[in-house]
Amino acid sequence: MKILFASAEAYPLAKVGGLGDVAGSLPKALKALGHDVRIVLPRYGMIKDSLEDLARFPVDLGAAGEEAGLRMARIGGVPVYLVDKPDLYDRPKVYEYDDDGKRFGFFCKAILDMLPAADFWPDIIHVNDWHSALVPAFLRSKSAGDARFRRIGTVLTIHNLLHQGLFSRELFEWLGLPGDLWGPGGAEFYGQLNFMKAGIVSADFVNTVSPTYAREIQTAEFGERLDGLLRSRGSKLSGILNGIDYDVWNPAKDSFLTQKYSRSTLERKRSNKTALQKEASLREDAKAPLIGYVSRVTAQKGFDILIEALPKILDQGVQFVLLGTGEKKYEEPVSELARIRSDLMVWLKYDEALAHRIYAGSDFFLMPSKFEPCGLGQMISLRYGTIPIVRSTGGLADTVVDVTGDPSKGNGFAFREYTPDALLEAVLRAVGCYHVGRGWKSIVQRAMSTDLSWNASARQYVALYEKVRARVSAAT
Ligand code: ADP
């Protein structure tokens, strides 16, 4: 099958969070299954090296029309088309500009308009999150006049329903989306253009990144005001768990580590802990349980309860290292606490190498998320034998089995209620188990044996593409 994978991020060319990991690894897994898969990304400022120039192509937007360049890079053998439009993308960051609506609206239109220049006609365009969610909507008008577009099926994956891409009606008009999409049954959302909603109503199939989150977003609590619409798509809405890239996340081959290790050489994990304690200016104590946290510092990630529980966690003789950036209202109190506590280190930055050292050097990895579509941190930490302590929601519920609830299968510790007390209780159980020592090694080895690869999930995507392709060809 020919698959075009559209995303705003793809590691290692551009990564902000989990979407970047997925877009950098799922296409490689699909290629390994024998498919012709290509990625398309905007050419941001940080993507510079050894790019091939392919063509220039017209983008049919605005009164005068626009033009963009088409360039190419590669991720592990997978071709990556780069939409080159310097005034929109040649900037240091991926997101968070005032004109993001125009930037990603243009990207969506360019994805279709570049196909003749690339001479690549995919069976499936797989779009991801709001940044590429207008593609299925644009495809409708393209298909009207051109059979090559009519044969393309679309899949939209929701990686995080919180971010929907809300913009003005003027943008809707500038983009020239089909007029009948303006309405509550289309791309309109309380008077605004909603990119994600446009994708949900227009894509041939919608999925999300874990079975539990697929159920959750059909409820008012997690549905971000789109739960009704998602319920109505219920039969065409599934959950496929993400995998992690075993080439990037492998403690036996990870060159960022002080010492590489595997399930059978677990004692070598210890030198990574000592090195991390040193790097974090913590007491070099092999016995002190060390909890790591690598994530965005936001409400979604559970910061309201973490901030309250943290002093009490530290009072248990636990050390804590935190790497992340996010909202000031959480960054400030946690840095303040770090100033007065010698058992807490806080790094407010983005640092890929340090993240690897935290995954390897910690005993535990904390993810108390309020909601979590899939979550990669807990999967990476399992692979590194660093025991996750998580709130049981979304993908966390699908990947972490509680040791107390199921001692023979448990690979981590989970709690349900979104309260500081429930979080503290889970940490106490985890630390208690760690101190007892008996059985600990087998928990760590079980964690490391959990299958977190793309193997099964990439096959599920292929099955989904096949289903969409069959439906599209029956209709044309
Ligand atoms: P998100 O909701 O942010 O996508 P995920 O758990 O799905 O959360 O993925 C987060 C990814 O980003 C992981 O690979 C994690 O290691 C990485 N990450 C998050 N914050 C940082 C940071 N400050 N420095 C380095 N890596 C980070």
PDB file of C-alpha atoms in Angstrom, residues 161-421:
ATOM      1  CA  LEU A 161      -8.402  16.001  21.814  1.00  0.00           C
ATOM      2  CA  LEU A 162      -7.638  18.970  24.058  1.00  0.00           C
ATOM      3  CA  HIS A 163      -5.993  20.815  21.197  1.00  0.00           C
ATOM      4  CA  GLN A 164      -8.505  21.269  18.383  1.00  0.00           C
ATOM      5  CA  GLY A 165      -7.216  24.252  16.402  1.00  0.00           C
ATOM      6  CA  LEU A 166      -9.899  26.950  16.800  1.00  0.00           C
ATOM      7  CA  PHE A 167      -9.763  29.950  14.462  1.00  0.00           C
ATOM      8  CA  SER A 168     -11.936  32.642  12.951  1.00  0.00           C
ATOM      9  CA  ARG A 169     -14.507  32.377  10.192  1.00  0.00           C
ATOM     10  CA  GLU A 170     -12.245  34.629   8.082  1.00  0.00           C
ATOM     11  CA  LEU A 171      -9.647  31.875   8.026  1.00  0.00           C
ATOM     12  CA  PHE A 172     -12.315  29.406   6.888  1.00  0.00           C
ATOM     13  CA  GLU A 173     -13.068  31.715   3.990  1.00  0.00           C
ATOM     14  CA  TRP A 174      -9.444  32.429   3.121  1.00  0.00           C
ATOM     15  CA  LEU A 175      -8.774  28.692   3.016  1.00  0.00           C
ATOM     16  CA  GLY A 176     -11.661  28.184   0.618  1.00  0.00           C
ATOM     17  CA  LEU A 177     -13.037  25.144   2.434  1.00  0.00           C
ATOM     18  CA  PRO A 178     -16.261  23.723   0.962  1.00  0.00           C
ATOM     19  CA  GLY A 179     -19.031  26.181   1.952  1.00  0.00           C
ATOM     20  CA  ASP A 180     -21.377  23.456   3.191  1.00  0.00           C
ATOM     21  CA  LEU A 181     -18.842  22.642   5.908  1.00  0.00           C
ATOM     22  CA  TRP A 182     -19.785  25.871   7.690  1.00  0.00           C
ATOM     23  CA  GLY A 183     -22.404  24.665  10.141  1.00  0.00           C
ATOM     24  CA  PRO A 184     -22.736  22.646  13.334  1.00  0.00           C
ATOM     25  CA  GLY A 185     -22.631  19.397  11.356  1.00  0.00           C
ATOM     26  CA  GLY A 186     -19.353  20.481   9.720  1.00  0.00           C
ATOM     27  CA  ALA A 187     -16.218  22.389  10.651  1.00  0.00           C
ATOM     28  CA  GLU A 188     -17.995  25.106  12.611  1.00  0.00           C
ATOM     29  CA  PHE A 189     -17.784  24.998  16.376  1.00  0.00           C
ATOM     30  CA  TYR A 190     -19.741  27.695  18.214  1.00  0.00           C
ATOM     31  CA  GLY A 191     -18.991  30.314  15.559  1.00  0.00           C
ATOM     32  CA  GLN A 192     -15.378  29.309  14.997  1.00  0.00           C
ATOM     33  CA  LEU A 193     -13.501  27.098  12.566  1.00  0.00           C
ATOM     34  CA  ASN A 194     -12.445  23.892  14.333  1.00  0.00           C
ATOM     35  CA  PHE A 195      -9.730  21.954  12.452  1.00  0.00           C
ATOM     36  CA  MET A 196     -10.128  18.755  14.469  1.00  0.00           C
ATOM     37  CA  LYS A 197     -13.883  18.729  14.055  1.00  0.00           C
ATOM     38  CA  ALA A 198     -13.509  19.223  10.296  1.00  0.00           C
ATOM     39  CA  GLY A 199     -11.306  16.125  10.296  1.00  0.00           C
ATOM     40  CA  ILE A 200     -13.674  14.080  12.444  1.00  0.00           C
ATOM     41  CA  VAL A 201     -16.631  14.755  10.154  1.00  0.00           C
ATOM     42  CA  SER A 202     -14.689  14.365   6.890  1.00  0.00           C
ATOM     43  CA  ALA A 203     -12.185  11.517   7.395  1.00  0.00           C
ATOM     44  CA  ASP A 204     -13.086   8.011   6.289  1.00  0.00           C
ATOM     45  CA  PHE A 205     -12.007   6.662   9.662  1.00  0.00           C
ATOM     46  CA  VAL A 206     -11.054   8.232  12.993  1.00  0.00           C
ATOM     47  CA  ASN A 207      -8.955   6.538  15.622  1.00  0.00           C
ATOM     48  CA  THR A 208      -7.102   7.472  18.748  1.00  0.00           C
ATOM     49  CA  VAL A 209      -3.993   6.222  20.453  1.00  0.00           C
ATOM     50  CA  SER A 210      -5.332   3.798  23.046  1.00  0.00           C
ATOM     51  CA  PRO A 211      -8.492   1.715  23.467  1.00  0.00           C
ATOM     52  CA  THR A 212      -9.328   3.332  26.821  1.00  0.00           C
ATOM     53  CA  TYR A 213      -8.988   6.892  25.467  1.00  0.00           C
ATOM     54  CA  ALA A 214     -11.196   5.911  22.497  1.00  0.00           C
ATOM     55  CA  ARG A 215     -13.935   5.084  25.015  1.00  0.00           C
ATOM     56  CA  GLU A 216     -13.207   8.043  27.282  1.00  0.00           C
ATOM     57  CA  ILE A 217     -13.528  10.717  24.582  1.00  0.00           C
ATOM     58  CA  GLN A 218     -17.076   9.581  23.967  1.00  0.00           C
ATOM     59  CA  THR A 219     -17.982  10.830  27.461  1.00  0.00           C
ATOM     60  CA  ALA A 220     -18.618  14.402  28.628  1.00  0.00           C
ATOM     61  CA  GLU A 221     -15.683  14.226  31.075  1.00  0.00           C
ATOM     62  CA  PHE A 222     -13.021  13.635  28.394  1.00  0.00           C
ATOM     63  CA  GLY A 223     -14.842  14.616  25.199  1.00  0.00           C
ATOM     64  CA  GLU A 224     -13.813  18.308  25.151  1.00  0.00           C
ATOM     65  CA  ARG A 225     -17.302  19.193  23.892  1.00  0.00           C
ATOM     66  CA  LEU A 226     -16.966  16.847  20.920  1.00  0.00           C
ATOM     67  CA  ASP A 227     -18.166  13.736  22.750  1.00  0.00           C
ATOM     68  CA  GLY A 228     -21.592  13.823  21.080  1.00  0.00           C
ATOM     69  CA  LEU A 229     -20.051  13.925  17.630  1.00  0.00           C
ATOM     70  CA  LEU A 230     -17.585  11.190  18.556  1.00  0.00           C
ATOM     71  CA  ARG A 231     -20.381   8.983  19.898  1.00  0.00           C
ATOM     72  CA  SER A 232     -22.154   9.389  16.586  1.00  0.00           C
ATOM     73  CA  ARG A 233     -18.992   8.096  14.827  1.00  0.00           C
ATOM     74  CA  GLY A 234     -18.711   5.275  17.400  1.00  0.00           C
ATOM     75  CA  SER A 235     -18.628   2.417  14.897  1.00  0.00           C
ATOM     76  CA  LYS A 236     -15.849   4.161  12.960  1.00  0.00           C
ATOM     77  CA  LEU A 237     -13.786   5.145  15.988  1.00  0.00           C
ATOM     78  CA  SER A 238     -11.176   2.791  17.369  1.00  0.00           C
ATOM     79  CA  GLY A 239      -8.165   2.875  19.670  1.00  0.00           C
ATOM     80  CA  ILE A 240      -4.750   1.596  18.605  1.00  0.00           C
ATOM     81  CA  LEU A 241      -2.028   1.752  21.210  1.00  0.00           C
ATOM     82  CA  ASN A 242       1.176   3.560  20.245  1.00  0.00           C
ATOM     83  CA  GLY A 243       4.464   1.733  20.305  1.00  0.00           C
ATOM     84  CA  ILE A 244       7.907   3.157  20.986  1.00  0.00           C
ATOM     85  CA  ASP A 245      10.888   3.190  18.662  1.00  0.00           C
ATOM     86  CA  TYR A 246      13.101   0.321  19.819  1.00  0.00           C
ATOM     87  CA  ASP A 247      16.068   1.830  17.925  1.00  0.00           C
ATOM     88  CA  VAL A 248      15.857   5.056  19.931  1.00  0.00           C
ATOM     89  CA  TRP A 249      14.744   3.625  23.281  1.00  0.00           C
ATOM     90  CA  ASN A 250      16.948   0.646  24.082  1.00  0.00           C
ATOM     91  CA  PRO A 251      19.016   0.569  27.301  1.00  0.00           C
ATOM     92  CA  ALA A 252      21.368  -2.031  25.771  1.00  0.00           C
ATOM     93  CA  LYS A 253      22.373   0.333  22.949  1.00  0.00           C
ATOM     94  CA  ASP A 254      21.704   3.799  24.339  1.00  0.00           C
ATOM     95  CA  SER A 255      24.834   5.907  23.892  1.00  0.00           C
ATOM     96  CA  PHE A 256      23.507   8.653  26.189  1.00  0.00           C
ATOM     97  CA  LEU A 257      23.912   6.339  29.208  1.00  0.00           C
ATOM     98  CA  THR A 258      26.842   6.052  31.602  1.00  0.00           C
ATOM     99  CA  GLN A 259      26.561   2.296  31.299  1.00  0.00           C
ATOM    100  CA  LYS A 260      24.390   0.277  28.934  1.00  0.00           C
ATOM    101  CA  TYR A 261      22.358  -2.568  30.443  1.00  0.00           C
ATOM    102  CA  SER A 262      19.749  -5.205  29.707  1.00  0.00           C
ATOM    103  CA  ARG A 263      17.432  -7.533  31.599  1.00  0.00           C
ATOM    104  CA  SER A 264      20.308  -9.909  32.289  1.00  0.00           C
ATOM    105  CA  THR A 265      22.803  -7.213  33.338  1.00  0.00           C
ATOM    106  CA  LEU A 266      20.527  -5.210  35.615  1.00  0.00           C
ATOM    107  CA  GLU A 267      23.306  -4.462  38.119  1.00  0.00           C
ATOM    108  CA  ARG A 268      24.707  -2.042  35.515  1.00  0.00           C
ATOM    109  CA  LYS A 269      21.591   0.090  35.793  1.00  0.00           C
ATOM    110  CA  ARG A 270      22.947   1.174  39.194  1.00  0.00           C
ATOM    111  CA  SER A 271      25.822   3.198  37.805  1.00  0.00           C
ATOM    112  CA  ASN A 272      23.289   5.218  35.835  1.00  0.00           C
ATOM    113  CA  LYS A 273      21.504   5.999  39.098  1.00  0.00           C
ATOM    114  CA  THR A 274      24.721   7.149  40.759  1.00  0.00           C
ATOM    115  CA  ALA A 275      25.571   9.298  37.749  1.00  0.00           C
ATOM    116  CA  LEU A 276      22.104  10.834  37.756  1.00  0.00           C
ATOM    117  CA  GLN A 277      22.308  11.595  41.477  1.00  0.00           C
ATOM    118  CA  LYS A 278      25.614  13.322  40.849  1.00  0.00           C
ATOM    119  CA  GLU A 279      24.293  15.284  37.867  1.00  0.00           C
ATOM    120  CA  ALA A 280      21.260  16.345  39.935  1.00  0.00           C
ATOM    121  CA  SER A 281      23.373  17.264  43.018  1.00  0.00           C
ATOM    122  CA  LEU A 282      21.505  14.688  45.102  1.00  0.00           C
ATOM    123  CA  ARG A 283      22.999  12.546  47.863  1.00  0.00           C
ATOM    124  CA  GLU A 284      24.732   9.571  46.224  1.00  0.00           C
ATOM    125  CA  ASP A 285      22.755   6.953  48.091  1.00  0.00           C
ATOM    126  CA  ALA A 286      22.135   3.671  46.284  1.00  0.00           C
ATOM    127  CA  LYS A 287      19.247   2.784  48.611  1.00  0.00           C
ATOM    128  CA  ALA A 288      17.232   6.014  48.412  1.00  0.00           C
ATOM    129  CA  PRO A 289      14.326   5.479  45.998  1.00  0.00           C
ATOM    130  CA  LEU A 290      14.705   7.897  43.088  1.00  0.00           C
ATOM    131  CA  ILE A 291      11.621   9.026  41.177  1.00  0.00           C
ATOM    132  CA  GLY A 292      11.969  10.611  37.723  1.00  0.00           C
ATOM    133  CA  TYR A 293       9.531  12.803  35.820  1.00  0.00           C
ATOM    134  CA  VAL A 294       9.997  13.817  32.166  1.00  0.00           C
ATOM    135  CA  SER A 295       7.021  15.591  30.711  1.00  0.00           C
ATOM    136  CA  ARG A 296       5.254  18.811  29.987  1.00  0.00           C
ATOM    137  CA  VAL A 297       4.556  20.793  33.160  1.00  0.00           C
ATOM    138  CA  THR A 298       0.808  21.229  32.625  1.00  0.00           C
ATOM    139  CA  ALA A 299      -2.575  20.490  34.152  1.00  0.00           C
ATOM    140  CA  GLN A 300      -3.034  17.524  31.781  1.00  0.00           C
ATOM    141  CA  LYS A 301       0.021  15.845  33.245  1.00  0.00           C
ATOM    142  CA  GLY A 302      -1.386  15.971  36.777  1.00  0.00           C
ATOM    143  CA  PHE A 303       0.460  18.962  38.127  1.00  0.00           C
ATOM    144  CA  ASP A 304      -2.378  20.126  40.376  1.00  0.00           C
ATOM    145  CA  ILE A 305      -2.117  16.992  42.492  1.00  0.00           C
ATOM    146  CA  LEU A 306       1.644  16.589  42.081  1.00  0.00           C
ATOM    147  CA  ILE A 307       2.421  20.039  43.486  1.00  0.00           C
ATOM    148  CA  GLU A 308       0.370  19.267  46.582  1.00  0.00           C
ATOM    149  CA  ALA A 309       1.703  15.767  47.114  1.00  0.00           C
ATOM    150  CA  LEU A 310       5.377  16.478  46.365  1.00  0.00           C
ATOM    151  CA  PRO A 311       6.525  17.726  49.818  1.00  0.00           C
ATOM    152  CA  LYS A 312       4.924  14.667  51.427  1.00  0.00           C
ATOM    153  CA  ILE A 313       6.542  12.355  48.865  1.00  0.00           C
ATOM    154  CA  LEU A 314       9.955  13.851  49.648  1.00  0.00           C
ATOM    155  CA  ASP A 315       9.303  13.389  53.376  1.00  0.00           C
ATOM    156  CA  GLN A 316       9.297   9.620  52.757  1.00  0.00           C
ATOM    157  CA  GLY A 317      13.053   9.671  52.097  1.00  0.00           C
ATOM    158  CA  VAL A 318      12.465   9.724  48.356  1.00  0.00           C
ATOM    159  CA  GLN A 319      14.602  11.652  45.867  1.00  0.00           C
ATOM    160  CA  PHE A 320      12.950  13.311  42.881  1.00  0.00           C
ATOM    161  CA  VAL A 321      14.220  14.657  39.547  1.00  0.00           C
ATOM    162  CA  LEU A 322      11.980  16.573  37.201  1.00  0.00           C
ATOM    163  CA  LEU A 323      12.635  17.572  33.590  1.00  0.00           C
ATOM    164  CA  GLY A 324      10.022  19.544  31.712  1.00  0.00           C
ATOM    165  CA  THR A 325       8.648  22.852  30.589  1.00  0.00           C
ATOM    166  CA  GLY A 326       5.163  24.249  30.595  1.00  0.00           C
ATOM    167  CA  GLU A 327       2.914  26.570  32.523  1.00  0.00           C
ATOM    168  CA  LYS A 328       4.374  29.240  34.815  1.00  0.00           C
ATOM    169  CA  LYS A 329       1.756  28.540  37.464  1.00  0.00           C
ATOM    170  CA  TYR A 330       3.344  25.113  38.001  1.00  0.00           C
ATOM    171  CA  GLU A 331       6.948  25.885  37.062  1.00  0.00           C
ATOM    172  CA  GLU A 332       7.270  28.563  39.736  1.00  0.00           C
ATOM    173  CA  PRO A 333       6.084  26.617  42.816  1.00  0.00           C
ATOM    174  CA  VAL A 334       8.041  23.506  41.852  1.00  0.00           C
ATOM    175  CA  SER A 335      11.255  25.531  41.358  1.00  0.00           C
ATOM    176  CA  GLU A 336      10.584  27.275  44.671  1.00  0.00           C
ATOM    177  CA  LEU A 337      10.310  23.885  46.398  1.00  0.00           C
ATOM    178  CA  ALA A 338      13.565  22.750  44.749  1.00  0.00           C
ATOM    179  CA  ARG A 339      15.353  25.772  46.225  1.00  0.00           C
ATOM    180  CA  ILE A 340      14.579  24.639  49.756  1.00  0.00           C
ATOM    181  CA  ARG A 341      14.811  20.858  49.324  1.00  0.00           C
ATOM    182  CA  SER A 342      18.087  19.069  48.702  1.00  0.00           C
ATOM    183  CA  ASP A 343      16.245  15.909  47.607  1.00  0.00           C
ATOM    184  CA  LEU A 344      14.556  17.559  44.615  1.00  0.00           C
ATOM    185  CA  MET A 345      16.141  18.645  41.338  1.00  0.00           C
ATOM    186  CA  VAL A 346      14.142  20.580  38.767  1.00  0.00           C
ATOM    187  CA  TRP A 347      15.327  21.236  35.214  1.00  0.00           C
ATOM    188  CA  LEU A 348      12.972  23.549  33.348  1.00  0.00           C
ATOM    189  CA  LYS A 349      14.170  22.856  29.815  1.00  0.00           C
ATOM    190  CA  TYR A 350      13.884  20.460  26.908  1.00  0.00           C
ATOM    191  CA  ASP A 351      16.827  18.069  26.801  1.00  0.00           C
ATOM    192  CA  GLU A 352      16.668  14.790  24.875  1.00  0.00           C
ATOM    193  CA  ALA A 353      19.936  13.353  26.260  1.00  0.00           C
ATOM    194  CA  LEU A 354      19.050  14.166  29.861  1.00  0.00           C
ATOM    195  CA  ALA A 355      15.647  12.527  29.353  1.00  0.00           C
ATOM    196  CA  HIS A 356      17.434   9.278  28.425  1.00  0.00           C
ATOM    197  CA  ARG A 357      19.609   9.508  31.549  1.00  0.00           C
ATOM    198  CA  ILE A 358      16.531  10.032  33.745  1.00  0.00           C
ATOM    199  CA  TYR A 359      14.678   7.075  32.217  1.00  0.00           C
ATOM    200  CA  ALA A 360      17.738   4.895  32.895  1.00  0.00           C
ATOM    201  CA  GLY A 361      18.917   6.268  36.242  1.00  0.00           C
ATOM    202  CA  SER A 362      15.627   6.472  38.158  1.00  0.00           C
ATOM    203  CA  ASP A 363      14.006   3.644  40.105  1.00  0.00           C
ATOM    204  CA  PHE A 364      10.488   4.939  39.399  1.00  0.00           C
ATOM    205  CA  PHE A 365       8.829   7.106  36.795  1.00  0.00           C
ATOM    206  CA  LEU A 366       5.832   9.196  37.793  1.00  0.00           C
ATOM    207  CA  MET A 367       2.885  10.057  35.496  1.00  0.00           C
ATOM    208  CA  PRO A 368      -0.098  11.235  37.537  1.00  0.00           C
ATOM    209  CA  SER A 369      -1.962  12.468  34.428  1.00  0.00           C
ATOM    210  CA  LYS A 370      -5.436  13.929  34.618  1.00  0.00           C
ATOM    211  CA  PHE A 371      -5.998  12.411  31.195  1.00  0.00           C
ATOM    212  CA  GLU A 372      -3.557  10.631  28.899  1.00  0.00           C
ATOM    213  CA  PRO A 373      -4.406   9.649  25.308  1.00  0.00           C
ATOM    214  CA  CYS A 374      -1.572   7.098  25.258  1.00  0.00           C
ATOM    215  CA  GLY A 375       1.508   8.395  27.039  1.00  0.00           C
ATOM    216  CA  LEU A 376       4.994   7.399  26.004  1.00  0.00           C
ATOM    217  CA  GLY A 377       6.886   8.151  29.217  1.00  0.00           C
ATOM    218  CA  GLN A 378       5.497   5.080  31.018  1.00  0.00           C
ATOM    219  CA  MET A 379       6.333   2.871  28.022  1.00  0.00           C
ATOM    220  CA  ILE A 380       9.891   4.167  27.754  1.00  0.00           C
ATOM    221  CA  SER A 381      10.406   3.764  31.502  1.00  0.00           C
ATOM    222  CA  LEU A 382       9.111   0.159  31.399  1.00  0.00           C
ATOM    223  CA  ARG A 383      11.656  -0.594  28.686  1.00  0.00           C
ATOM    224  CA  TYR A 384      14.387   0.858  30.920  1.00  0.00           C
ATOM    225  CA  GLY A 385      13.272  -1.176  33.970  1.00  0.00           C
ATOM    226  CA  THR A 386      12.184   2.006  35.727  1.00  0.00           C
ATOM    227  CA  ILE A 387       8.898   1.223  37.402  1.00  0.00           C
ATOM    228  CA  PRO A 388       6.007   3.505  36.427  1.00  0.00           C
ATOM    229  CA  ILE A 389       3.675   5.001  39.016  1.00  0.00           C
ATOM    230  CA  VAL A 390       0.646   6.237  37.077  1.00  0.00           C
ATOM    231  CA  ARG A 391      -2.906   7.387  37.323  1.00  0.00           C
ATOM    232  CA  SER A 392      -5.049   4.772  35.673  1.00  0.00           C
ATOM    233  CA  THR A 393      -6.509   6.680  32.721  1.00  0.00           C
ATOM    234  CA  GLY A 394      -6.301   6.425  28.914  1.00  0.00           C
ATOM    235  CA  GLY A 395      -3.200   4.676  27.627  1.00  0.00           C
ATOM    236  CA  LEU A 396      -1.746   4.493  31.127  1.00  0.00           C
ATOM    237  CA  ALA A 397      -4.578   2.117  32.046  1.00  0.00           C
ATOM    238  CA  ASP A 398      -3.825   0.042  28.932  1.00  0.00           C
ATOM    239  CA  THR A 399      -0.082  -0.366  29.547  1.00  0.00           C
ATOM    240  CA  VAL A 400       0.529  -0.417  33.308  1.00  0.00           C
ATOM    241  CA  VAL A 401      -0.712  -3.354  35.420  1.00  0.00           C
ATOM    242  CA  ASP A 402      -0.761  -2.640  39.146  1.00  0.00           C
ATOM    243  CA  VAL A 403       1.585  -4.877  41.161  1.00  0.00           C
ATOM    244  CA  THR A 404      -0.655  -4.863  44.234  1.00  0.00           C
ATOM    245  CA  GLY A 405      -3.762  -5.765  42.234  1.00  0.00           C
ATOM    246  CA  ASP A 406      -2.046  -8.445  40.160  1.00  0.00           C
ATOM    247  CA  PRO A 407       1.254  -9.583  41.716  1.00  0.00           C
ATOM    248  CA  SER A 408       2.001 -12.145  38.996  1.00  0.00           C
ATOM    249  CA  LYS A 409       1.525  -9.770  36.044  1.00  0.00           C
ATOM    250  CA  GLY A 410       2.122  -6.345  37.623  1.00  0.00           C
ATOM    251  CA  ASN A 411       4.688  -4.060  35.999  1.00  0.00           C
ATOM    252  CA  GLY A 412       3.994  -0.818  37.885  1.00  0.00           C
ATOM    253  CA  PHE A 413       1.785   0.988  40.380  1.00  0.00           C
ATOM    254  CA  ALA A 414      -1.522   2.627  39.546  1.00  0.00           C
ATOM    255  CA  PHE A 415      -4.122   4.753  41.314  1.00  0.00           C
ATOM    256  CA  ARG A 416      -7.541   5.872  40.197  1.00  0.00           C
ATOM    257  CA  GLU A 417      -8.799   8.933  42.017  1.00  0.00           C
ATOM    258  CA  TYR A 418      -7.433  12.266  40.877  1.00  0.00           C
ATOM    259  CA  THR A 419      -6.344  13.446  44.354  1.00  0.00           C
ATOM    260  CA  PRO A 420      -2.984  14.186  46.050  1.00  0.00           C
ATOM    261  CA  ASP A 421      -3.801  11.514  48.653  1.00  0.00           C
TER     262      ASP A 421
END
